[in-house]
PDB file of C-alpha atoms in Angstrom:
ATOM      1  CA  MET A  16      64.200-140.362  34.426  1.00  0.00           C
ATOM      2  CA  ARG A  17      66.987-142.235  36.209  1.00  0.00           C
ATOM      3  CA  ASP A  18      66.579-140.017  39.304  1.00  0.00           C
ATOM      4  CA  PHE A  19      62.847-140.686  39.403  1.00  0.00           C
ATOM      5  CA  THR A  20      63.392-144.457  39.058  1.00  0.00           C
ATOM      6  CA  HIS A  21      66.017-144.332  41.826  1.00  0.00           C
ATOM      7  CA  TYR A  22      63.526-142.371  43.974  1.00  0.00           C
ATOM      8  CA  LEU A  23      60.792-144.993  43.415  1.00  0.00           C
ATOM      9  CA  VAL A  24      63.160-147.857  44.282  1.00  0.00           C
ATOM     10  CA  SER A  25      64.277-146.013  47.417  1.00  0.00           C
ATOM     11  CA  MET A  26      60.680-145.307  48.458  1.00  0.00           C
ATOM     12  CA  ASN A  27      59.746-148.957  47.895  1.00  0.00           C
ATOM     13  CA  LYS A  28      62.616-150.139  50.126  1.00  0.00           C
ATOM     14  CA  THR A  29      61.561-147.680  52.825  1.00  0.00           C
ATOM     15  CA  ALA A  30      57.931-148.782  52.594  1.00  0.00           C
ATOM     16  CA  ASN A  31      58.965-152.435  52.892  1.00  0.00           C
ATOM     17  CA  ALA A  32      61.162-151.680  55.910  1.00  0.00           C
ATOM     18  CA  VAL A  33      58.257-149.944  57.624  1.00  0.00           C
ATOM     19  CA  LYS A  34      55.819-152.698  56.677  1.00  0.00           C
ATOM     20  CA  THR A  35      58.050-155.406  58.158  1.00  0.00           C
ATOM     21  CA  ASN A  36      59.236-153.341  61.132  1.00  0.00           C
ATOM     22  CA  SER A  37      62.803-154.204  60.118  1.00  0.00           C
ATOM     23  CA  SER A  38      63.793-150.612  60.869  1.00  0.00           C
ATOM     24  CA  THR A  39      62.321-150.652  64.393  1.00  0.00           C
ATOM     25  CA  LYS A  40      65.035-150.945  67.047  1.00  0.00           C
ATOM     26  CA  VAL A  41      63.707-152.875  70.019  1.00  0.00           C
ATOM     27  CA  HIS A  42      65.511-152.220  73.313  1.00  0.00           C
ATOM     28  CA  ILE A  43      65.543-154.596  76.285  1.00  0.00           C
ATOM     29  CA  SER A  44      65.771-152.990  79.737  1.00  0.00           C
ATOM     30  CA  ASP A  45      67.624-154.262  82.775  1.00  0.00           C
ATOM     31  CA  GLN A  46      65.570-156.078  85.397  1.00  0.00           C
ATOM     32  CA  MET A  47      63.310-153.839  87.469  1.00  0.00           C
ATOM     33  CA  ASP A  48      60.003-153.932  89.270  1.00  0.00           C
ATOM     34  CA  PHE A  49      56.848-153.786  87.163  1.00  0.00           C
ATOM     35  CA  SER A  50      55.814-150.168  87.790  1.00  0.00           C
ATOM     36  CA  SER A  51      59.358-148.837  87.198  1.00  0.00           C
ATOM     37  CA  GLY A  52      59.619-150.864  83.985  1.00  0.00           C
ATOM     38  CA  ILE A  53      56.303-149.577  82.656  1.00  0.00           C
ATOM     39  CA  GLN A  54      57.420-146.002  83.466  1.00  0.00           C
ATOM     40  CA  LEU A  55      60.726-146.581  81.649  1.00  0.00           C
ATOM     41  CA  ALA A  56      59.075-148.091  78.580  1.00  0.00           C
ATOM     42  CA  ASN A  57      56.416-145.369  78.398  1.00  0.00           C
ATOM     43  CA  ARG A  58      58.541-142.296  79.097  1.00  0.00           C
ATOM     44  CA  LYS A  59      58.436-139.353  76.703  1.00  0.00           C
ATOM     45  CA  GLY A  60      59.538-140.448  73.246  1.00  0.00           C
ATOM     46  CA  PHE A  61      59.238-144.195  73.976  1.00  0.00           C
ATOM     47  CA  ARG A  62      56.579-146.878  74.372  1.00  0.00           C
ATOM     48  CA  LEU A  63      56.315-150.538  75.245  1.00  0.00           C
ATOM     49  CA  ALA A  64      57.221-152.636  72.182  1.00  0.00           C
ATOM     50  CA  THR A  65      54.452-154.662  70.593  1.00  0.00           C
ATOM     51  CA  LEU A  66      54.690-158.421  70.264  1.00  0.00           C
ATOM     52  CA  ASN A  67      54.747-157.982  66.471  1.00  0.00           C
ATOM     53  CA  GLU A  68      57.752-155.612  66.685  1.00  0.00           C
ATOM     54  CA  VAL A  69      59.622-158.088  68.870  1.00  0.00           C
ATOM     55  CA  ILE A  70      58.839-161.013  66.542  1.00  0.00           C
ATOM     56  CA  SER A  71      59.869-159.001  63.488  1.00  0.00           C
ATOM     57  CA  ARG A  72      63.131-157.938  65.105  1.00  0.00           C
ATOM     58  CA  TYR A  73      63.729-161.508  66.314  1.00  0.00           C
ATOM     59  CA  THR A  74      63.347-162.977  62.801  1.00  0.00           C
ATOM     60  CA  HIS A  75      65.513-160.282  61.146  1.00  0.00           C
ATOM     61  CA  ASP A  76      68.294-159.623  63.604  1.00  0.00           C
ATOM     62  CA  SER A  77      70.673-162.240  65.006  1.00  0.00           C
ATOM     63  CA  ASP A  78      72.144-159.623  67.382  1.00  0.00           C
ATOM     64  CA  PHE A  79      68.681-159.050  68.867  1.00  0.00           C
ATOM     65  CA  ARG A  80      68.154-162.826  69.245  1.00  0.00           C
ATOM     66  CA  LYS A  81      71.489-163.003  71.050  1.00  0.00           C
ATOM     67  CA  GLU A  82      70.609-160.024  73.296  1.00  0.00           C
ATOM     68  CA  LEU A  83      67.262-161.563  74.196  1.00  0.00           C
ATOM     69  CA  ASP A  84      68.939-164.921  74.843  1.00  0.00           C
ATOM     70  CA  GLU A  85      71.681-163.396  77.000  1.00  0.00           C
ATOM     71  CA  SER A  86      69.229-161.329  79.057  1.00  0.00           C
ATOM     72  CA  LYS A  87      68.309-164.604  80.832  1.00  0.00           C
ATOM     73  CA  GLY A  88      64.787-163.616  81.647  1.00  0.00           C
ATOM     74  CA  TRP A  89      61.374-162.691  80.373  1.00  0.00           C
ATOM     75  CA  ALA A  90      60.648-159.285  78.820  1.00  0.00           C
ATOM     76  CA  VAL A  91      57.225-157.622  78.995  1.00  0.00           C
ATOM     77  CA  VAL A  92      55.674-156.599  75.646  1.00  0.00           C
ATOM     78  CA  ASP A  93      52.408-155.003  74.555  1.00  0.00           C
ATOM     79  CA  TYR A  94      49.810-157.385  73.130  1.00  0.00           C
ATOM     80  CA  ASN A  95      46.036-157.167  73.454  1.00  0.00           C
ATOM     81  CA  SER A  96      44.479-160.390  72.297  1.00  0.00           C
ATOM     82  CA  THR A  97      44.133-164.005  73.248  1.00  0.00           C
ATOM     83  CA  LEU A  98      46.855-166.498  72.454  1.00  0.00           C
ATOM     84  CA  LYS A  99      46.396-170.128  71.481  1.00  0.00           C
ATOM     85  CA  GLU A 100      48.883-172.408  73.222  1.00  0.00           C
ATOM     86  CA  GLY A 101      51.313-174.428  71.129  1.00  0.00           C
ATOM     87  CA  ASN A 102      54.086-174.214  68.565  1.00  0.00           C
ATOM     88  CA  CYS A 103      54.002-171.371  66.081  1.00  0.00           C
ATOM     89  CA  GLU A 104      55.820-170.120  63.012  1.00  0.00           C
ATOM     90  CA  LEU A 105      57.184-166.583  63.214  1.00  0.00           C
ATOM     91  CA  PHE A 106      57.089-164.353  60.125  1.00  0.00           C
ATOM     92  CA  GLU A 107      59.372-161.444  59.208  1.00  0.00           C
ATOM     93  CA  ASN A 108      56.492-158.959  59.323  1.00  0.00           C
ATOM     94  CA  GLY A 109      55.951-159.736  63.016  1.00  0.00           C
ATOM     95  CA  THR A 110      52.965-162.032  62.679  1.00  0.00           C
ATOM     96  CA  PHE A 111      52.797-165.670  63.735  1.00  0.00           C
ATOM     97  CA  LYS A 112      50.537-168.683  63.264  1.00  0.00           C
ATOM     98  CA  PRO A 113      50.101-172.027  64.994  1.00  0.00           C
ATOM     99  CA  VAL A 114      51.717-174.996  63.200  1.00  0.00           C
ATOM    100  CA  ARG A 115      51.668-178.751  63.650  1.00  0.00           C
ATOM    101  CA  ASP A 116      54.721-180.477  65.110  1.00  0.00           C
ATOM    102  CA  ASN A 117      55.896-181.974  61.803  1.00  0.00           C
ATOM    103  CA  ALA A 118      55.936-178.529  60.110  1.00  0.00           C
ATOM    104  CA  TYR A 119      57.465-176.915  63.200  1.00  0.00           C
ATOM    105  CA  ASP A 120      60.383-179.361  63.234  1.00  0.00           C
ATOM    106  CA  LYS A 121      61.382-178.229  59.709  1.00  0.00           C
ATOM    107  CA  LEU A 122      61.525-174.513  60.619  1.00  0.00           C
ATOM    108  CA  PRO A 123      64.846-172.703  61.154  1.00  0.00           C
ATOM    109  CA  GLY A 124      65.434-171.489  64.719  1.00  0.00           C
ATOM    110  CA  SER A 125      64.707-167.841  63.893  1.00  0.00           C
ATOM    111  CA  LYS A 126      61.198-168.819  62.761  1.00  0.00           C
ATOM    112  CA  ARG A 127      60.327-171.035  65.748  1.00  0.00           C
ATOM    113  CA  GLY A 128      58.103-169.856  68.538  1.00  0.00           C
ATOM    114  CA  HIS A 129      56.106-171.420  71.318  1.00  0.00           C
ATOM    115  CA  ILE A 130      53.114-169.945  73.107  1.00  0.00           C
ATOM    116  CA  TYR A 131      52.143-170.665  76.697  1.00  0.00           C
ATOM    117  CA  ASP A 132      48.652-169.533  77.629  1.00  0.00           C
ATOM    118  CA  ASN A 133      48.816-168.962  81.364  1.00  0.00           C
ATOM    119  CA  GLY A 134      45.720-166.809  81.630  1.00  0.00           C
ATOM    120  CA  PRO A 135      45.126-163.098  81.203  1.00  0.00           C
ATOM    121  CA  GLY A 136      47.893-160.612  81.920  1.00  0.00           C
ATOM    122  CA  HIS A 137      50.786-158.917  80.214  1.00  0.00           C
ATOM    123  CA  VAL A 138      52.509-160.914  77.493  1.00  0.00           C
ATOM    124  CA  ILE A 139      56.152-161.772  78.142  1.00  0.00           C
ATOM    125  CA  VAL A 140      58.798-163.146  75.778  1.00  0.00           C
ATOM    126  CA  CYS A 141      62.210-164.757  76.046  1.00  0.00           C
ATOM    127  CA  CYS A 142      64.648-166.647  73.897  1.00  0.00           C
ATOM    128  CA  ALA A 143      65.100-170.162  75.224  1.00  0.00           C
ATOM    129  CA  GLU A 144      66.945-173.319  74.342  1.00  0.00           C
ATOM    130  CA  PHE A 145      64.709-175.800  72.576  1.00  0.00           C
ATOM    131  CA  ILE A 146      66.827-178.803  71.545  1.00  0.00           C
ATOM    132  CA  GLY A 147      70.602-178.772  71.818  1.00  0.00           C
ATOM    133  CA  ASN A 148      71.784-175.408  70.552  1.00  0.00           C
ATOM    134  CA  ASP A 149      68.504-174.563  68.835  1.00  0.00           C
ATOM    135  CA  ARG A 150      66.683-171.531  70.199  1.00  0.00           C
ATOM    136  CA  ARG A 151      63.127-170.364  69.879  1.00  0.00           C
ATOM    137  CA  LEU A 152      61.098-167.352  70.925  1.00  0.00           C
ATOM    138  CA  GLU A 153      58.907-168.207  73.895  1.00  0.00           C
ATOM    139  CA  ILE A 154      55.706-166.181  74.279  1.00  0.00           C
ATOM    140  CA  SER A 155      53.675-166.400  77.452  1.00  0.00           C
ATOM    141  CA  THR A 156      50.734-164.684  79.051  1.00  0.00           C
ATOM    142  CA  ASN A 157      51.614-163.871  82.619  1.00  0.00           C
ATOM    143  CA  PRO A 158      48.754-164.005  85.135  1.00  0.00           C
ATOM    144  CA  LYS A 159      50.919-162.267  87.729  1.00  0.00           C
ATOM    145  CA  SER A 160      51.811-159.242  85.605  1.00  0.00           C
ATOM    146  CA  HIS A 161      52.242-157.099  88.707  1.00  0.00           C
ATOM    147  CA  ALA A 162      54.309-159.681  90.548  1.00  0.00           C
ATOM    148  CA  PRO A 163      57.085-158.383  92.799  1.00  0.00           C
ATOM    149  CA  ILE A 164      59.775-160.295  90.865  1.00  0.00           C
ATOM    150  CA  PRO A 165      62.016-158.135  88.657  1.00  0.00           C
ATOM    151  CA  MET A 166      61.190-158.197  84.939  1.00  0.00           C
ATOM    152  CA  ARG A 167      62.752-156.819  81.771  1.00  0.00           C
ATOM    153  CA  PHE A 168      60.801-154.602  79.385  1.00  0.00           C
ATOM    154  CA  ALA A 169      60.924-154.395  75.579  1.00  0.00           C
ATOM    155  CA  TYR A 170      60.518-150.823  74.352  1.00  0.00           C
ATOM    156  CA  VAL A 171      60.920-148.767  71.179  1.00  0.00           C
ATOM    157  CA  GLU A 172      61.341-145.126  70.282  1.00  0.00           C
ATOM    158  CA  ASP A 173      58.030-143.464  69.495  1.00  0.00           C
ATOM    159  CA  ARG A 174      58.537-140.276  67.542  1.00  0.00           C
ATOM    160  CA  GLN A 175      54.796-139.580  67.614  1.00  0.00           C
ATOM    161  CA  LYS A 176      54.638-139.183  71.407  1.00  0.00           C
ATOM    162  CA  PRO A 177      56.647-135.945  71.731  1.00  0.00           C
ATOM    163  CA  LEU A 178      54.870-134.467  68.692  1.00  0.00           C
ATOM    164  CA  MET A 179      51.462-135.257  70.156  1.00  0.00           C
ATOM    165  CA  ALA A 180      52.419-133.679  73.495  1.00  0.00           C
ATOM    166  CA  ALA A 181      53.713-130.550  71.735  1.00  0.00           C
ATOM    167  CA  ALA A 182      50.533-130.269  69.659  1.00  0.00           C
ATOM    168  CA  ARG A 183      48.382-130.004  72.820  1.00  0.00           C
ATOM    169  CA  ARG A 184      50.036-126.792  73.987  1.00  0.00           C
TER     170      ARG A 184
END
């Protein structure tokens, strides 16, 4: 009975890790042009990270926040929806919601985000200084998603991609 209980507890922890994306390692590339970055992020066994995966990793992992902060630039992520401009609260499961300024001011730095709606295009993120040493995740739609300026790209391992390619043979 003890083994079965231990198994259930272990399965529950695994399910929670998957649900919150806390087990998803998000990588940030070096700067490169847009087409090279998309090729890198979407090579065999990888894919462009979703905004939810980046938010989840950002709220869980101080090392990731530091890496994003030290990369000193925007990173392209995958997100297919409209964004409402303003302050937002970030949640550990990768979701976010708009909040009023008074509620936003009470949030810890790892839960603070700000959205800039600059028109349709790829969504980009960065970690930026807000007030003093406080940081927040900045989320922006980029109308010049194919601009010639170098960008960084957020990507994750995708174990399904190689399996799907092998299944087609």
